Amino acid sequence: MLAFVILGVALPAAPAHAGATVCAQDGVARLCATAQEVQDVTGINYDVTQQDGLGSYQIHYVDLNSGFTSLPQNVGPLQYQQHGFGTLFGDLGHCFRVVLTSEAGTSLDVEPVCP
């Protein structure tokens, strides 16, 4: 792991994925997420695109640092090529797995989503 030295203090290097938009798709939906620090929390912005038919989903995150799982939020119903988007909020400086679950029970996830 690389480290930066400022005034004799070694700081860990930011992960290569920090602030990056992470996407995944399964043919029916596409999920993209990015994270940024917002005051005293991490804002996890997500965008769900319906790629086939009609779909309704729930979205939540799993904190990769603590294992905490957020309460799910509803996304949709979405029609073909429609977007659903929003923001989840997690602990400052943590990384997350964002999980999109369909009514049919399938799931699509992206990770790591880090500020």
mmCIF file of N, CA, C and O in Angstrom, residues 5-90:
data_model
loop_
_atom_site.group_PDB
_atom_site.id
_atom_site.type_symbol
_atom_site.label_atom_id
_atom_site.label_comp_id
_atom_site.label_asym_id
_atom_site.label_seq_id
_atom_site.Cartn_x
_atom_site.Cartn_y
_atom_site.Cartn_z
ATOM 1 N N VAL A 5 3.570 11.169 2.798
ATOM 2 C CA VAL A 5 4.186 11.720 4.003
ATOM 3 C C VAL A 5 4.075 13.235 3.933
ATOM 4 O O VAL A 5 4.536 13.869 2.987
ATOM 5 N N ILE A 6 3.430 13.792 4.954
ATOM 6 C CA ILE A 6 3.285 15.238 5.050
ATOM 7 C C ILE A 6 3.816 15.643 6.421
ATOM 8 O O ILE A 6 3.306 15.174 7.450
ATOM 9 N N LEU A 7 4.842 16.471 6.448
ATOM 10 C CA LEU A 7 5.448 16.924 7.685
ATOM 11 C C LEU A 7 5.799 15.764 8.610
ATOM 12 O O LEU A 7 5.549 15.789 9.802
ATOM 13 N N GLY A 8 6.314 14.683 8.036
ATOM 14 C CA GLY A 8 6.771 13.561 8.831
ATOM 15 C C GLY A 8 5.679 12.610 9.290
ATOM 16 O O GLY A 8 5.949 11.666 10.008
ATOM 17 N N VAL A 9 4.419 12.840 8.904
ATOM 18 C CA VAL A 9 3.322 11.968 9.297
ATOM 19 C C VAL A 9 2.904 11.149 8.089
ATOM 20 O O VAL A 9 2.558 11.700 7.049
ATOM 21 N N ALA A 10 2.944 9.838 8.204
ATOM 22 C CA ALA A 10 2.542 8.954 7.099
ATOM 23 C C ALA A 10 1.032 8.827 7.084
ATOM 24 O O ALA A 10 0.412 8.509 8.088
ATOM 25 N N LEU A 11 0.439 9.107 5.938
ATOM 26 C CA LEU A 11 -0.997 8.978 5.756
ATOM 27 C C LEU A 11 -1.260 7.869 4.753
ATOM 28 O O LEU A 11 -0.564 7.774 3.750
ATOM 29 N N PRO A 12 -2.258 7.018 4.994
ATOM 30 C CA PRO A 12 -2.546 5.970 4.007
ATOM 31 C C PRO A 12 -3.004 6.586 2.696
ATOM 32 O O PRO A 12 -3.670 7.614 2.688
ATOM 33 N N ALA A 13 -2.635 5.963 1.612
ATOM 34 C CA ALA A 13 -3.054 6.432 0.290
ATOM 35 C C ALA A 13 -4.543 6.189 0.122
ATOM 36 O O ALA A 13 -5.103 5.231 0.655
ATOM 37 N N ALA A 14 -5.196 7.059 -0.621
ATOM 38 C CA ALA A 14 -6.612 6.860 -0.925
ATOM 39 C C ALA A 14 -6.757 5.624 -1.798
ATOM 40 O O ALA A 14 -5.914 5.363 -2.647
ATOM 41 N N PRO A 15 -7.815 4.820 -1.571
ATOM 42 C CA PRO A 15 -8.003 3.651 -2.426
ATOM 43 C C PRO A 15 -8.145 4.070 -3.884
ATOM 44 O O PRO A 15 -8.647 5.147 -4.184
ATOM 45 N N ALA A 16 -7.710 3.211 -4.788
ATOM 46 C CA ALA A 16 -7.782 3.519 -6.218
ATOM 47 C C ALA A 16 -9.209 3.773 -6.660
ATOM 48 O O ALA A 16 -9.449 4.455 -7.637
ATOM 49 N N HIS A 17 -10.186 3.235 -5.942
ATOM 50 C CA HIS A 17 -11.584 3.352 -6.309
ATOM 51 C C HIS A 17 -12.283 4.530 -5.629
ATOM 52 O O HIS A 17 -13.465 4.722 -5.799
ATOM 53 N N ALA A 18 -11.557 5.313 -4.827
ATOM 54 C CA ALA A 18 -12.174 6.400 -4.074
ATOM 55 C C ALA A 18 -12.858 7.391 -5.011
ATOM 56 O O ALA A 18 -12.268 7.867 -5.972
ATOM 57 N N GLY A 19 -14.116 7.681 -4.733
ATOM 58 C CA GLY A 19 -14.872 8.657 -5.499
ATOM 59 C C GLY A 19 -15.316 8.183 -6.866
ATOM 60 O O GLY A 19 -15.982 8.916 -7.587
ATOM 61 N N ALA A 20 -14.964 6.973 -7.251
ATOM 62 C CA ALA A 20 -15.313 6.461 -8.584
ATOM 63 C C ALA A 20 -16.771 6.017 -8.631
ATOM 64 O O ALA A 20 -17.329 5.571 -7.637
ATOM 65 N N THR A 21 -17.372 6.148 -9.804
ATOM 66 C CA THR A 21 -18.704 5.604 -10.025
ATOM 67 C C THR A 21 -18.556 4.131 -10.354
ATOM 68 O O THR A 21 -17.774 3.755 -11.218
ATOM 69 N N VAL A 22 -19.300 3.297 -9.639
ATOM 70 C CA VAL A 22 -19.233 1.851 -9.817
ATOM 71 C C VAL A 22 -20.579 1.398 -10.372
ATOM 72 O O VAL A 22 -21.632 1.768 -9.847
ATOM 73 N N CYS A 23 -20.571 0.609 -11.462
ATOM 74 C CA CYS A 23 -21.804 0.179 -12.118
ATOM 75 C C CYS A 23 -21.832 -1.333 -12.323
ATOM 76 O O CYS A 23 -20.781 -1.963 -12.427
ATOM 77 N N ALA A 24 -23.041 -1.868 -12.399
ATOM 78 C CA ALA A 24 -23.263 -3.272 -12.751
ATOM 79 C C ALA A 24 -24.624 -3.363 -13.419
ATOM 80 O O ALA A 24 -25.500 -2.525 -13.197
ATOM 81 N N GLN A 25 -24.791 -4.379 -14.257
ATOM 82 C CA GLN A 25 -26.088 -4.588 -14.899
ATOM 83 C C GLN A 25 -26.334 -6.067 -15.074
ATOM 84 O O GLN A 25 -25.405 -6.869 -15.090
ATOM 85 N N ASP A 26 -27.613 -6.414 -15.179
ATOM 86 C CA ASP A 26 -27.966 -7.826 -15.328
ATOM 87 C C ASP A 26 -28.884 -8.070 -16.514
ATOM 88 O O ASP A 26 -29.462 -9.124 -16.635
ATOM 89 N N GLY A 27 -29.033 -7.110 -17.413
ATOM 90 C CA GLY A 27 -29.905 -7.268 -18.573
ATOM 91 C C GLY A 27 -31.283 -6.687 -18.350
ATOM 92 O O GLY A 27 -31.958 -6.299 -19.299
ATOM 93 N N VAL A 28 -31.720 -6.632 -17.106
ATOM 94 C CA VAL A 28 -33.027 -6.055 -16.779
ATOM 95 C C VAL A 28 -32.862 -4.667 -16.187
ATOM 96 O O VAL A 28 -33.624 -3.758 -16.474
ATOM 97 N N ALA A 29 -31.831 -4.499 -15.359
ATOM 98 C CA ALA A 29 -31.587 -3.207 -14.709
ATOM 99 C C ALA A 29 -30.096 -2.913 -14.709
ATOM 100 O O ALA A 29 -29.257 -3.811 -14.804
ATOM 101 N N ARG A 30 -29.793 -1.631 -14.592
ATOM 102 C CA ARG A 30 -28.407 -1.163 -14.447
ATOM 103 C C ARG A 30 -28.365 -0.314 -13.186
ATOM 104 O O ARG A 30 -29.207 0.563 -12.987
ATOM 105 N N LEU A 31 -27.372 -0.572 -12.326
ATOM 106 C CA LEU A 31 -27.190 0.149 -11.079
ATOM 107 C C LEU A 31 -25.832 0.820 -11.096
ATOM 108 O O LEU A 31 -24.821 0.169 -11.357
ATOM 109 N N CYS A 32 -25.814 2.120 -10.839
ATOM 110 C CA CYS A 32 -24.571 2.866 -10.688
ATOM 111 C C CYS A 32 -24.618 3.598 -9.356
ATOM 112 O O CYS A 32 -25.671 4.093 -8.955
ATOM 113 N N ALA A 33 -23.478 3.671 -8.677
ATOM 114 C CA ALA A 33 -23.414 4.363 -7.395
ATOM 115 C C ALA A 33 -22.069 5.043 -7.242
ATOM 116 O O ALA A 33 -21.052 4.573 -7.753
ATOM 117 N N THR A 34 -22.082 6.156 -6.525
ATOM 118 C CA THR A 34 -20.875 6.890 -6.192
ATOM 119 C C THR A 34 -21.070 7.465 -4.797
ATOM 120 O O THR A 34 -22.203 7.623 -4.345
ATOM 121 N N ALA A 35 -19.982 7.763 -4.116
ATOM 122 C CA ALA A 35 -20.080 8.286 -2.754
ATOM 123 C C ALA A 35 -19.254 9.557 -2.623
ATOM 124 O O ALA A 35 -18.231 9.720 -3.284
ATOM 125 N N GLN A 36 -19.736 10.438 -1.744
ATOM 126 C CA GLN A 36 -18.997 11.654 -1.445
ATOM 127 C C GLN A 36 -19.291 12.068 -0.012
ATOM 128 O O GLN A 36 -20.367 11.782 0.508
ATOM 129 N N GLU A 37 -18.302 12.671 0.614
ATOM 130 C CA GLU A 37 -18.500 13.149 1.974
ATOM 131 C C GLU A 37 -19.346 14.408 1.943
ATOM 132 O O GLU A 37 -19.100 15.313 1.158
ATOM 133 N N VAL A 38 -20.386 14.410 2.788
ATOM 134 C CA VAL A 38 -21.311 15.542 2.884
ATOM 135 C C VAL A 38 -21.404 15.904 4.358
ATOM 136 O O VAL A 38 -22.040 15.174 5.121
ATOM 137 N N GLN A 39 -20.756 16.975 4.761
ATOM 138 C CA GLN A 39 -20.677 17.398 6.155
ATOM 139 C C GLN A 39 -20.179 16.254 7.020
ATOM 140 O O GLN A 39 -19.030 15.885 6.926
ATOM 141 N N ASP A 40 -21.033 15.641 7.839
ATOM 142 C CA ASP A 40 -20.568 14.614 8.772
ATOM 143 C C ASP A 40 -21.042 13.204 8.412
ATOM 144 O O ASP A 40 -21.068 12.320 9.256
ATOM 145 N N VAL A 41 -21.419 12.986 7.136
ATOM 146 C CA VAL A 41 -21.842 11.663 6.666
ATOM 147 C C VAL A 41 -21.285 11.422 5.262
ATOM 148 O O VAL A 41 -20.753 12.314 4.634
ATOM 149 N N THR A 42 -21.440 10.194 4.794
ATOM 150 C CA THR A 42 -21.127 9.878 3.408
ATOM 151 C C THR A 42 -22.438 9.773 2.652
ATOM 152 O O THR A 42 -23.326 9.007 3.053
ATOM 153 N N GLY A 43 -22.594 10.546 1.599
ATOM 154 C CA GLY A 43 -23.759 10.470 0.727
ATOM 155 C C GLY A 43 -23.479 9.462 -0.378
ATOM 156 O O GLY A 43 -22.476 9.565 -1.083
ATOM 157 N N ILE A 44 -24.343 8.461 -0.505
ATOM 158 C CA ILE A 44 -24.188 7.416 -1.510
ATOM 159 C C ILE A 44 -25.258 7.649 -2.568
ATOM 160 O O ILE A 44 -26.437 7.352 -2.347
ATOM 161 N N ASN A 45 -24.859 8.230 -3.684
ATOM 162 C CA ASN A 45 -25.802 8.550 -4.761
ATOM 163 C C ASN A 45 -25.949 7.336 -5.670
ATOM 164 O O ASN A 45 -24.953 6.742 -6.073
ATOM 165 N N TYR A 46 -27.196 6.984 -5.986
ATOM 166 C CA TYR A 46 -27.431 5.833 -6.856
ATOM 167 C C TYR A 46 -28.335 6.228 -8.019
ATOM 168 O O TYR A 46 -29.116 7.174 -7.928
ATOM 169 N N ASP A 47 -28.183 5.499 -9.120
ATOM 170 C CA ASP A 47 -28.997 5.682 -10.324
ATOM 171 C C ASP A 47 -29.338 4.287 -10.839
ATOM 172 O O ASP A 47 -28.445 3.498 -11.131
ATOM 173 N N VAL A 48 -30.625 3.985 -10.914
ATOM 174 C CA VAL A 48 -31.107 2.704 -11.412
ATOM 175 C C VAL A 48 -31.788 2.962 -12.750
ATOM 176 O O VAL A 48 -32.660 3.832 -12.849
ATOM 177 N N THR A 49 -31.387 2.245 -13.786
ATOM 178 C CA THR A 49 -32.005 2.362 -15.102
ATOM 179 C C THR A 49 -32.697 1.053 -15.438
ATOM 180 O O THR A 49 -32.072 -0.018 -15.380
ATOM 181 N N GLN A 50 -33.981 1.138 -15.783
ATOM 182 C CA GLN A 50 -34.733 -0.046 -16.192
ATOM 183 C C GLN A 50 -34.388 -0.330 -17.647
ATOM 184 O O GLN A 50 -34.625 0.494 -18.523
ATOM 185 N N GLN A 51 -33.830 -1.508 -17.944
ATOM 186 C CA GLN A 51 -33.385 -1.820 -19.297
ATOM 187 C C GLN A 51 -34.315 -2.749 -20.051
ATOM 188 O O GLN A 51 -34.155 -2.949 -21.250
ATOM 189 N N ASP A 52 -35.294 -3.318 -19.343
ATOM 190 C CA ASP A 52 -36.225 -4.227 -20.007
ATOM 191 C C ASP A 52 -37.530 -4.261 -19.225
ATOM 192 O O ASP A 52 -37.516 -4.509 -18.016
ATOM 193 N N GLY A 53 -38.629 -4.001 -19.877
ATOM 194 C CA GLY A 53 -39.942 -4.111 -19.252
ATOM 195 C C GLY A 53 -40.173 -3.116 -18.136
ATOM 196 O O GLY A 53 -39.708 -1.991 -18.172
ATOM 197 N N LEU A 54 -40.903 -3.558 -17.128
ATOM 198 C CA LEU A 54 -41.286 -2.758 -15.975
ATOM 199 C C LEU A 54 -40.646 -3.372 -14.744
ATOM 200 O O LEU A 54 -40.583 -4.601 -14.628
ATOM 201 N N GLY A 55 -40.161 -2.565 -13.809
ATOM 202 C CA GLY A 55 -39.537 -3.132 -12.612
ATOM 203 C C GLY A 55 -39.729 -2.270 -11.390
ATOM 204 O O GLY A 55 -39.788 -1.047 -11.473
ATOM 205 N N SER A 56 -39.833 -2.926 -10.251
ATOM 206 C CA SER A 56 -39.877 -2.270 -8.945
ATOM 207 C C SER A 56 -38.798 -2.897 -8.079
ATOM 208 O O SER A 56 -38.594 -4.114 -8.109
ATOM 209 N N TYR A 57 -38.119 -2.081 -7.298
ATOM 210 C CA TYR A 57 -36.949 -2.523 -6.560
ATOM 211 C C TYR A 57 -36.925 -1.948 -5.156
ATOM 212 O O TYR A 57 -37.639 -1.007 -4.836
ATOM 213 N N GLN A 58 -36.029 -2.505 -4.353
ATOM 214 C CA GLN A 58 -35.625 -1.914 -3.091
ATOM 215 C C GLN A 58 -34.113 -1.798 -3.137
ATOM 216 O O GLN A 58 -33.425 -2.626 -3.749
ATOM 217 N N ILE A 59 -33.590 -0.746 -2.495
ATOM 218 C CA ILE A 59 -32.153 -0.522 -2.481
ATOM 219 C C ILE A 59 -31.707 -0.284 -1.046
ATOM 220 O O ILE A 59 -32.428 0.326 -0.259
ATOM 221 N N HIS A 60 -30.541 -0.821 -0.700
ATOM 222 C CA HIS A 60 -29.939 -0.596 0.613
ATOM 223 C C HIS A 60 -28.426 -0.726 0.463
ATOM 224 O O HIS A 60 -27.928 -1.075 -0.602
ATOM 225 N N TYR A 61 -27.716 -0.423 1.546
ATOM 226 C CA TYR A 61 -26.265 -0.614 1.522
ATOM 227 C C TYR A 61 -25.830 -1.489 2.683
ATOM 228 O O TYR A 61 -26.526 -1.628 3.683
ATOM 229 N N VAL A 62 -24.654 -2.082 2.508
ATOM 230 C CA VAL A 62 -23.954 -2.781 3.570
ATOM 231 C C VAL A 62 -22.649 -2.027 3.771
ATOM 232 O O VAL A 62 -21.891 -1.822 2.814
ATOM 233 N N ASP A 63 -22.395 -1.578 4.992
ATOM 234 C CA ASP A 63 -21.169 -0.862 5.319
ATOM 235 C C ASP A 63 -20.025 -1.873 5.343
ATOM 236 O O ASP A 63 -20.042 -2.818 6.140
ATOM 237 N N LEU A 64 -19.054 -1.714 4.464
ATOM 238 C CA LEU A 64 -17.950 -2.661 4.364
ATOM 239 C C LEU A 64 -16.975 -2.548 5.532
ATOM 240 O O LEU A 64 -16.175 -3.459 5.764
ATOM 241 N N ASN A 65 -17.037 -1.449 6.297
ATOM 242 C CA ASN A 65 -16.164 -1.279 7.447
ATOM 243 C C ASN A 65 -16.768 -1.907 8.709
ATOM 244 O O ASN A 65 -16.062 -2.545 9.485
ATOM 245 N N SER A 66 -18.083 -1.729 8.902
ATOM 246 C CA SER A 66 -18.711 -2.180 10.150
ATOM 247 C C SER A 66 -19.662 -3.360 9.975
ATOM 248 O O SER A 66 -20.048 -3.988 10.951
ATOM 249 N N GLY A 67 -20.104 -3.632 8.746
ATOM 250 C CA GLY A 67 -21.072 -4.694 8.510
ATOM 251 C C GLY A 67 -22.519 -4.251 8.667
ATOM 252 O O GLY A 67 -23.433 -5.028 8.414
ATOM 253 N N PHE A 68 -22.747 -3.007 9.065
ATOM 254 C CA PHE A 68 -24.100 -2.485 9.242
ATOM 255 C C PHE A 68 -24.867 -2.525 7.917
ATOM 256 O O PHE A 68 -24.321 -2.191 6.869
ATOM 257 N N THR A 69 -26.132 -2.930 7.983
ATOM 258 C CA THR A 69 -27.006 -2.947 6.812
ATOM 259 C C THR A 69 -28.098 -1.907 6.999
ATOM 260 O O THR A 69 -28.797 -1.913 8.019
ATOM 261 N N SER A 70 -28.248 -1.014 6.012
ATOM 262 C CA SER A 70 -29.258 0.045 6.096
ATOM 263 C C SER A 70 -30.655 -0.512 5.822
ATOM 264 O O SER A 70 -30.806 -1.603 5.265
ATOM 265 N N LEU A 71 -31.655 0.259 6.201
ATOM 266 C CA LEU A 71 -33.032 -0.094 5.861
ATOM 267 C C LEU A 71 -33.236 0.112 4.366
ATOM 268 O O LEU A 71 -32.708 1.063 3.786
ATOM 269 N N PRO A 72 -34.015 -0.757 3.707
ATOM 270 C CA PRO A 72 -34.242 -0.604 2.265
ATOM 271 C C PRO A 72 -35.173 0.554 1.941
ATOM 272 O O PRO A 72 -36.053 0.906 2.729
ATOM 273 N N GLN A 73 -34.943 1.144 0.781
ATOM 274 C CA GLN A 73 -35.815 2.190 0.230
ATOM 275 C C GLN A 73 -36.386 1.674 -1.082
ATOM 276 O O GLN A 73 -35.729 0.939 -1.810
ATOM 277 N N ASN A 74 -37.604 2.074 -1.390
ATOM 278 C CA ASN A 74 -38.251 1.668 -2.636
ATOM 279 C C ASN A 74 -37.737 2.490 -3.809
ATOM 280 O O ASN A 74 -37.507 3.690 -3.684
ATOM 281 N N VAL A 75 -37.571 1.829 -4.945
ATOM 282 C CA VAL A 75 -37.211 2.480 -6.205
ATOM 283 C C VAL A 75 -38.197 1.959 -7.255
ATOM 284 O O VAL A 75 -38.238 0.771 -7.529
ATOM 285 N N GLY A 76 -38.981 2.837 -7.837
ATOM 286 C CA GLY A 76 -39.924 2.408 -8.876
ATOM 287 C C GLY A 76 -41.349 2.431 -8.382
ATOM 288 O O GLY A 76 -41.623 2.902 -7.296
ATOM 289 N N PRO A 77 -42.224 1.955 -9.242
ATOM 290 C CA PRO A 77 -41.964 1.177 -10.453
ATOM 291 C C PRO A 77 -41.342 2.030 -11.564
ATOM 292 O O PRO A 77 -41.640 3.209 -11.688
ATOM 293 N N LEU A 78 -40.452 1.394 -12.318
ATOM 294 C CA LEU A 78 -39.771 2.041 -13.431
ATOM 295 C C LEU A 78 -40.216 1.399 -14.735
ATOM 296 O O LEU A 78 -40.288 0.177 -14.833
ATOM 297 N N GLN A 79 -40.480 2.234 -15.716
ATOM 298 C CA GLN A 79 -40.813 1.741 -17.047
ATOM 299 C C GLN A 79 -39.527 1.635 -17.871
ATOM 300 O O GLN A 79 -38.476 2.110 -17.460
ATOM 301 N N TYR A 80 -39.615 1.013 -19.029
ATOM 302 C CA TYR A 80 -38.479 0.821 -19.923
ATOM 303 C C TYR A 80 -37.714 2.127 -20.121
ATOM 304 O O TYR A 80 -38.294 3.157 -20.457
ATOM 305 N N GLN A 81 -36.405 2.094 -19.864
ATOM 306 C CA GLN A 81 -35.453 3.200 -20.004
ATOM 307 C C GLN A 81 -35.673 4.334 -18.994
ATOM 308 O O GLN A 81 -35.034 5.377 -19.105
ATOM 309 N N GLN A 82 -36.522 4.148 -18.015
ATOM 310 C CA GLN A 82 -36.731 5.164 -16.980
ATOM 311 C C GLN A 82 -35.662 5.006 -15.899
ATOM 312 O O GLN A 82 -35.196 3.900 -15.621
ATOM 313 N N HIS A 83 -35.292 6.150 -15.278
ATOM 314 C CA HIS A 83 -34.296 6.164 -14.205
ATOM 315 C C HIS A 83 -34.972 6.379 -12.859
ATOM 316 O O HIS A 83 -35.927 7.150 -12.747
ATOM 317 N N GLY A 84 -34.442 5.734 -11.863
ATOM 318 C CA GLY A 84 -34.787 6.008 -10.477
ATOM 319 C C GLY A 84 -33.499 6.361 -9.776
ATOM 320 O O GLY A 84 -32.482 5.682 -9.960
ATOM 321 N N PHE A 85 -33.484 7.432 -9.018
ATOM 322 C CA PHE A 85 -32.246 7.835 -8.374
ATOM 323 C C PHE A 85 -32.533 8.422 -7.009
ATOM 324 O O PHE A 85 -33.666 8.796 -6.701
ATOM 325 N N GLY A 86 -31.513 8.469 -6.197
ATOM 326 C CA GLY A 86 -31.641 9.009 -4.849
ATOM 327 C C GLY A 86 -30.319 8.934 -4.125
ATOM 328 O O GLY A 86 -29.274 8.655 -4.722
ATOM 329 N N THR A 87 -30.383 9.146 -2.808
ATOM 330 C CA THR A 87 -29.186 9.154 -1.975
ATOM 331 C C THR A 87 -29.456 8.386 -0.689
ATOM 332 O O THR A 87 -30.499 8.551 -0.074
ATOM 333 N N LEU A 88 -28.514 7.544 -0.334
ATOM 334 C CA LEU A 88 -28.494 6.878 0.959
ATOM 335 C C LEU A 88 -27.385 7.540 1.769
ATOM 336 O O LEU A 88 -26.437 8.090 1.198
ATOM 337 N N PHE A 89 -27.469 7.481 3.092
ATOM 338 C CA PHE A 89 -26.452 8.126 3.921
ATOM 339 C C PHE A 89 -25.825 7.119 4.874
ATOM 340 O O PHE A 89 -26.527 6.358 5.542
ATOM 341 N N GLY A 90 -24.484 7.112 4.911
ATOM 342 C CA GLY A 90 -23.747 6.201 5.774
ATOM 343 C C GLY A 90 -22.673 6.929 6.555
ATOM 344 O O GLY A 90 -22.539 8.155 6.481
#
